[in-house]
């Protein structure tokens, strides 16, 4: 993702890469990082924590695309958003964020007693976390729309389960292999009918485009925790 974002930014005359970062820190002096500078983080939880600290120290807006954050790190994100504007999303694709809205609308209209929900996702062999952050976001959209806690409904492994599927459960399947950019399907499974809502990414550049769109949108915003729904103006799920 870093390479994709850098290529797009380098090709846009309105954008400039002010600094780059790695596990050892930022390569350019902090005095360069001012004005309309936005920090974009697509890394891993440990590096994301460093980026959060740097963002607060220098008062930089931040785009967070890193997934797999634990509760402690998410609390750090929430705390940082009191001081700087942050746009955090499990997926920066325009299509996926519209899918989140559609899934919430459908989940609210179809009762858990009549329609079961299963979420399937496929990613390339190098992806570490499973299920994907996007799959979990889709599941949370379902749970929220039905007025339930996602933690009470999520099922990640049925291997040891010797019972029928409970009402309201949200099941997950994760597939890893090849170079798949990302595919997500939400199944609403009823008696005699099935509704499928899906998004398939064929090029990771869509995520980079979305991240840069979010970065532009953040400039001048007051501190707060924003989502791609805010950036797109489609309303929060």
mmCIF file of C-alpha atoms in Angstrom:
data_model
loop_
_atom_site.group_PDB
_atom_site.id
_atom_site.type_symbol
_atom_site.label_atom_id
_atom_site.label_comp_id
_atom_site.label_asym_id
_atom_site.label_seq_id
_atom_site.Cartn_x
_atom_site.Cartn_y
_atom_site.Cartn_z
ATOM 1 C CA UNK A 1 0.000 0.000 0.000
ATOM 2 C CA UNK A 2 2.860 2.359 0.754
ATOM 3 C CA UNK A 3 4.218 1.940 -2.743
ATOM 4 C CA UNK A 4 0.771 2.407 -4.303
ATOM 5 C CA UNK A 5 0.180 5.614 -2.338
ATOM 6 C CA UNK A 6 3.650 6.933 -3.152
ATOM 7 C CA UNK A 7 3.199 6.301 -6.879
ATOM 8 C CA UNK A 8 -0.149 8.086 -6.954
ATOM 9 C CA UNK A 9 1.108 10.996 -4.872
ATOM 10 C CA UNK A 10 4.229 11.373 -7.003
ATOM 11 C CA UNK A 11 2.116 11.543 -10.153
ATOM 12 C CA UNK A 12 -0.137 14.283 -8.740
ATOM 13 C CA UNK A 13 1.359 17.796 -9.072
ATOM 14 C CA UNK A 14 -0.870 18.989 -6.223
ATOM 15 C CA UNK A 15 0.727 16.545 -3.775
ATOM 16 C CA UNK A 16 4.199 16.246 -2.291
ATOM 17 C CA UNK A 17 5.681 13.475 -0.169
ATOM 18 C CA UNK A 18 7.023 15.357 2.842
ATOM 19 C CA UNK A 19 8.567 12.375 4.622
ATOM 20 C CA UNK A 20 8.772 8.611 4.631
ATOM 21 C CA UNK A 21 8.811 6.241 7.548
ATOM 22 C CA UNK A 22 9.985 2.775 8.420
ATOM 23 C CA UNK A 23 10.336 0.715 11.585
ATOM 24 C CA UNK A 24 13.373 2.846 12.492
ATOM 25 C CA UNK A 25 11.523 6.166 12.303
ATOM 26 C CA UNK A 26 10.922 9.077 9.950
ATOM 27 C CA UNK A 27 13.561 9.934 7.388
ATOM 28 C CA UNK A 28 12.985 13.670 7.052
ATOM 29 C CA UNK A 29 13.312 16.417 9.677
ATOM 30 C CA UNK A 30 10.133 17.285 11.618
ATOM 31 C CA UNK A 31 10.268 20.949 10.556
ATOM 32 C CA UNK A 32 9.169 19.842 7.087
ATOM 33 C CA UNK A 33 5.993 18.339 8.509
ATOM 34 C CA UNK A 34 3.656 21.297 8.853
ATOM 35 C CA UNK A 35 0.848 23.134 7.144
ATOM 36 C CA UNK A 36 -1.249 20.767 5.047
ATOM 37 C CA UNK A 37 0.768 17.657 5.847
ATOM 38 C CA UNK A 38 -1.199 14.473 6.593
ATOM 39 C CA UNK A 39 0.313 11.260 7.942
ATOM 40 C CA UNK A 40 -0.940 8.088 6.218
ATOM 41 C CA UNK A 41 -0.378 4.777 7.994
ATOM 42 C CA UNK A 42 -0.810 1.374 6.333
ATOM 43 C CA UNK A 43 1.584 -0.738 8.353
ATOM 44 C CA UNK A 44 1.099 -3.023 11.360
ATOM 45 C CA UNK A 45 -0.172 -2.390 14.888
ATOM 46 C CA UNK A 46 3.279 -1.774 16.389
ATOM 47 C CA UNK A 47 4.265 0.767 13.745
ATOM 48 C CA UNK A 48 0.803 2.319 13.844
ATOM 49 C CA UNK A 49 1.333 3.052 17.546
ATOM 50 C CA UNK A 50 4.551 4.901 16.651
ATOM 51 C CA UNK A 51 2.725 6.854 13.957
ATOM 52 C CA UNK A 52 0.028 7.864 16.437
ATOM 53 C CA UNK A 53 2.651 9.225 18.824
ATOM 54 C CA UNK A 54 4.363 11.131 16.003
ATOM 55 C CA UNK A 55 1.024 12.528 14.826
ATOM 56 C CA UNK A 56 0.171 13.885 18.262
ATOM 57 C CA UNK A 57 3.667 15.260 18.818
ATOM 58 C CA UNK A 58 3.602 17.281 15.590
ATOM 59 C CA UNK A 59 -0.138 17.976 15.403
ATOM 60 C CA UNK A 60 -0.563 16.121 12.114
ATOM 61 C CA UNK A 61 -3.903 14.837 10.798
ATOM 62 C CA UNK A 62 -3.722 11.102 10.248
ATOM 63 C CA UNK A 63 -5.220 8.494 7.935
ATOM 64 C CA UNK A 64 -5.201 4.998 9.461
ATOM 65 C CA UNK A 65 -5.659 2.000 7.196
ATOM 66 C CA UNK A 66 -3.847 -0.453 9.463
ATOM 67 C CA UNK A 67 -6.089 -3.282 10.679
ATOM 68 C CA UNK A 68 -5.752 -5.840 13.456
ATOM 69 C CA UNK A 69 -5.582 -3.199 16.212
ATOM 70 C CA UNK A 70 -6.291 -4.536 19.704
ATOM 71 C CA UNK A 71 -8.526 -2.743 22.197
ATOM 72 C CA UNK A 72 -5.592 -0.980 23.853
ATOM 73 C CA UNK A 73 -4.316 0.472 20.579
ATOM 74 C CA UNK A 74 -7.823 1.447 19.515
ATOM 75 C CA UNK A 75 -8.147 3.409 22.750
ATOM 76 C CA UNK A 76 -4.932 5.196 21.796
ATOM 77 C CA UNK A 77 -6.482 6.084 18.442
ATOM 78 C CA UNK A 78 -9.572 7.429 20.209
ATOM 79 C CA UNK A 79 -7.398 9.452 22.594
ATOM 80 C CA UNK A 80 -5.315 10.906 19.753
ATOM 81 C CA UNK A 81 -8.466 11.972 17.919
ATOM 82 C CA UNK A 82 -9.153 14.406 20.756
ATOM 83 C CA UNK A 83 -6.076 16.347 19.626
ATOM 84 C CA UNK A 84 -5.875 15.787 15.855
ATOM 85 C CA UNK A 85 -8.318 14.809 13.091
ATOM 86 C CA UNK A 86 -8.059 11.106 12.248
ATOM 87 C CA UNK A 87 -9.768 9.178 9.476
ATOM 88 C CA UNK A 88 -9.776 5.474 10.315
ATOM 89 C CA UNK A 89 -11.246 2.810 8.057
ATOM 90 C CA UNK A 90 -10.893 -0.926 7.599
ATOM 91 C CA UNK A 91 -11.103 -0.320 3.870
ATOM 92 C CA UNK A 92 -10.673 2.889 1.849
ATOM 93 C CA UNK A 93 -12.404 1.645 -1.275
ATOM 94 C CA UNK A 94 -15.421 3.731 -2.273
ATOM 95 C CA UNK A 95 -17.289 0.559 -3.228
ATOM 96 C CA UNK A 96 -16.648 -1.190 0.075
ATOM 97 C CA UNK A 97 -17.880 1.783 2.066
ATOM 98 C CA UNK A 98 -21.072 1.848 0.036
ATOM 99 C CA UNK A 99 -21.324 -1.902 0.654
ATOM 100 C CA UNK A 100 -21.165 -1.254 4.410
ATOM 101 C CA UNK A 101 -24.150 1.063 4.102
ATOM 102 C CA UNK A 102 -26.102 -1.448 1.997
ATOM 103 C CA UNK A 103 -25.350 -4.283 4.419
ATOM 104 C CA UNK A 104 -26.561 -2.224 7.374
ATOM 105 C CA UNK A 105 -29.783 -1.334 5.541
ATOM 106 C CA UNK A 106 -30.479 -4.947 4.578
ATOM 107 C CA UNK A 107 -29.607 -6.309 8.043
ATOM 108 C CA UNK A 108 -32.027 -3.850 9.579
ATOM 109 C CA UNK A 109 -34.803 -4.914 7.222
ATOM 110 C CA UNK A 110 -34.314 -8.690 7.490
ATOM 111 C CA UNK A 111 -34.829 -10.198 10.941
ATOM 112 C CA UNK A 112 -32.292 -12.561 12.486
ATOM 113 C CA UNK A 113 -35.015 -15.163 12.956
ATOM 114 C CA UNK A 114 -35.663 -15.291 9.212
ATOM 115 C CA UNK A 115 -32.213 -14.630 7.704
ATOM 116 C CA UNK A 116 -28.850 -15.946 8.850
ATOM 117 C CA UNK A 117 -25.707 -13.974 8.049
ATOM 118 C CA UNK A 118 -22.402 -15.389 6.863
ATOM 119 C CA UNK A 119 -19.398 -13.343 5.711
ATOM 120 C CA UNK A 120 -16.740 -14.682 3.370
ATOM 121 C CA UNK A 121 -13.477 -12.956 2.466
ATOM 122 C CA UNK A 122 -10.532 -13.823 0.204
ATOM 123 C CA UNK A 123 -7.102 -12.176 0.237
ATOM 124 C CA UNK A 124 -3.587 -12.745 -1.027
ATOM 125 C CA UNK A 125 -1.281 -15.203 0.684
ATOM 126 C CA UNK A 126 0.738 -12.480 2.439
ATOM 127 C CA UNK A 127 -2.145 -11.034 4.460
ATOM 128 C CA UNK A 128 -1.538 -11.741 8.142
ATOM 129 C CA UNK A 129 -4.778 -10.949 9.985
ATOM 130 C CA UNK A 130 -7.915 -13.033 9.533
ATOM 131 C CA UNK A 131 -10.751 -12.325 9.222
ATOM 132 C CA UNK A 132 -9.908 -9.128 7.435
ATOM 133 C CA UNK A 133 -10.668 -5.792 9.009
ATOM 134 C CA UNK A 134 -13.222 -5.200 6.268
ATOM 135 C CA UNK A 135 -15.013 -8.473 7.022
ATOM 136 C CA UNK A 136 -15.208 -7.536 10.694
ATOM 137 C CA UNK A 137 -16.505 -4.076 9.790
ATOM 138 C CA UNK A 138 -19.244 -5.725 7.716
ATOM 139 C CA UNK A 139 -20.134 -7.962 10.632
ATOM 140 C CA UNK A 140 -20.293 -5.018 13.009
ATOM 141 C CA UNK A 141 -22.575 -3.238 10.549
ATOM 142 C CA UNK A 142 -24.942 -6.219 10.720
ATOM 143 C CA UNK A 143 -24.832 -6.415 14.511
ATOM 144 C CA UNK A 144 -25.348 -2.689 14.976
ATOM 145 C CA UNK A 145 -28.292 -2.650 12.568
ATOM 146 C CA UNK A 146 -29.918 -5.414 14.602
ATOM 147 C CA UNK A 147 -29.196 -3.784 17.945
ATOM 148 C CA UNK A 148 -26.788 -6.493 19.126
ATOM 149 C CA UNK A 149 -23.163 -6.644 20.270
ATOM 150 C CA UNK A 150 -20.905 -8.037 17.579
ATOM 151 C CA UNK A 151 -18.818 -9.876 20.186
ATOM 152 C CA UNK A 152 -21.880 -11.870 21.233
ATOM 153 C CA UNK A 153 -22.660 -13.006 17.678
ATOM 154 C CA UNK A 154 -19.345 -13.565 15.877
ATOM 155 C CA UNK A 155 -18.297 -17.154 15.111
ATOM 156 C CA UNK A 156 -14.810 -17.647 13.702
ATOM 157 C CA UNK A 157 -14.371 -21.412 14.071
ATOM 158 C CA UNK A 158 -17.036 -24.113 14.084
ATOM 159 C CA UNK A 159 -14.613 -27.024 14.176
ATOM 160 C CA UNK A 160 -15.261 -27.824 17.817
ATOM 161 C CA UNK A 161 -18.943 -26.870 17.779
ATOM 162 C CA UNK A 162 -21.334 -29.784 18.009
ATOM 163 C CA UNK A 163 -24.620 -27.923 17.853
ATOM 164 C CA UNK A 164 -26.960 -26.287 15.395
ATOM 165 C CA UNK A 165 -26.315 -22.727 14.284
ATOM 166 C CA UNK A 166 -27.802 -20.352 16.876
ATOM 167 C CA UNK A 167 -30.155 -17.586 15.797
ATOM 168 C CA UNK A 168 -28.411 -14.292 15.070
ATOM 169 C CA UNK A 169 -24.929 -15.740 14.731
ATOM 170 C CA UNK A 170 -22.557 -14.006 12.288
ATOM 171 C CA UNK A 171 -20.204 -16.549 10.762
ATOM 172 C CA UNK A 172 -16.852 -15.810 9.122
ATOM 173 C CA UNK A 173 -14.770 -17.663 6.554
ATOM 174 C CA UNK A 174 -11.307 -16.462 5.525
ATOM 175 C CA UNK A 175 -9.460 -17.735 2.439
ATOM 176 C CA UNK A 176 -5.793 -16.916 1.761
ATOM 177 C CA UNK A 177 -3.902 -17.527 -1.442
ATOM 178 C CA UNK A 178 -2.436 -16.136 -4.637
ATOM 179 C CA UNK A 179 -2.488 -12.418 -5.270
ATOM 180 C CA UNK A 180 -6.162 -11.643 -4.574
ATOM 181 C CA UNK A 181 -6.494 -7.935 -3.808
ATOM 182 C CA UNK A 182 -9.628 -8.504 -1.763
ATOM 183 C CA UNK A 183 -13.085 -10.041 -2.078
ATOM 184 C CA UNK A 184 -15.905 -9.780 0.441
ATOM 185 C CA UNK A 185 -19.348 -11.349 0.300
ATOM 186 C CA UNK A 186 -22.136 -11.015 2.855
ATOM 187 C CA UNK A 187 -24.777 -13.746 2.642
ATOM 188 C CA UNK A 188 -28.292 -13.277 3.983
ATOM 189 C CA UNK A 189 -29.585 -16.844 4.039
ATOM 190 C CA UNK A 190 -33.331 -17.368 4.413
ATOM 191 C CA UNK A 191 -35.718 -20.237 3.793
ATOM 192 C CA UNK A 192 -36.243 -20.527 0.059
ATOM 193 C CA UNK A 193 -34.153 -17.474 -0.844
ATOM 194 C CA UNK A 194 -30.677 -16.014 -0.463
ATOM 195 C CA UNK A 195 -29.382 -12.478 -0.873
ATOM 196 C CA UNK A 196 -25.701 -11.852 -1.563
ATOM 197 C CA UNK A 197 -23.965 -8.482 -1.367
ATOM 198 C CA UNK A 198 -20.406 -8.553 -2.650
ATOM 199 C CA UNK A 199 -17.407 -6.412 -3.512
ATOM 200 C CA UNK A 200 -14.403 -7.593 -5.499
ATOM 201 C CA UNK A 201 -11.232 -5.546 -5.750
ATOM 202 C CA UNK A 202 -9.066 -6.320 -8.768
ATOM 203 C CA UNK A 203 -6.383 -3.711 -8.109
ATOM 204 C CA UNK A 204 -5.108 -2.412 -4.773
ATOM 205 C CA UNK A 205 -4.748 1.055 -6.277
ATOM 206 C CA UNK A 206 -8.390 1.695 -5.299
ATOM 207 C CA UNK A 207 -7.382 1.634 -1.629
ATOM 208 C CA UNK A 208 -4.557 4.087 -2.248
ATOM 209 C CA UNK A 209 -6.905 6.435 -4.104
ATOM 210 C CA UNK A 210 -9.334 6.312 -1.216
ATOM 211 C CA UNK A 211 -6.598 7.002 1.336
ATOM 212 C CA UNK A 212 -5.415 10.072 -0.577
ATOM 213 C CA UNK A 213 -9.007 11.263 -0.910
ATOM 214 C CA UNK A 214 -9.367 10.949 2.863
ATOM 215 C CA UNK A 215 -6.072 12.799 3.416
ATOM 216 C CA UNK A 216 -7.235 15.746 1.298
ATOM 217 C CA UNK A 217 -10.568 15.801 3.133
ATOM 218 C CA UNK A 218 -8.891 15.864 6.566
ATOM 219 C CA UNK A 219 -6.956 19.074 5.941
ATOM 220 C CA UNK A 220 -8.508 21.852 8.010
ATOM 221 C CA UNK A 221 -10.922 19.556 9.859
ATOM 222 C CA UNK A 222 -11.268 19.888 13.631
ATOM 223 C CA UNK A 223 -9.936 17.087 15.856
ATOM 224 C CA UNK A 224 -12.124 14.002 15.861
ATOM 225 C CA UNK A 225 -12.366 10.407 14.707
ATOM 226 C CA UNK A 226 -13.789 10.258 11.187
ATOM 227 C CA UNK A 227 -14.637 7.410 8.825
ATOM 228 C CA UNK A 228 -14.736 7.006 5.063
ATOM 229 C CA UNK A 229 -18.502 7.419 5.353
ATOM 230 C CA UNK A 230 -17.786 10.975 6.524
ATOM 231 C CA UNK A 231 -15.390 11.524 3.625
ATOM 232 C CA UNK A 232 -17.939 10.242 1.097
ATOM 233 C CA UNK A 233 -20.866 11.983 2.758
ATOM 234 C CA UNK A 234 -22.980 8.815 2.874
ATOM 235 C CA UNK A 235 -23.641 8.847 6.615
ATOM 236 C CA UNK A 236 -22.170 6.608 9.262
ATOM 237 C CA UNK A 237 -23.153 2.948 9.367
#
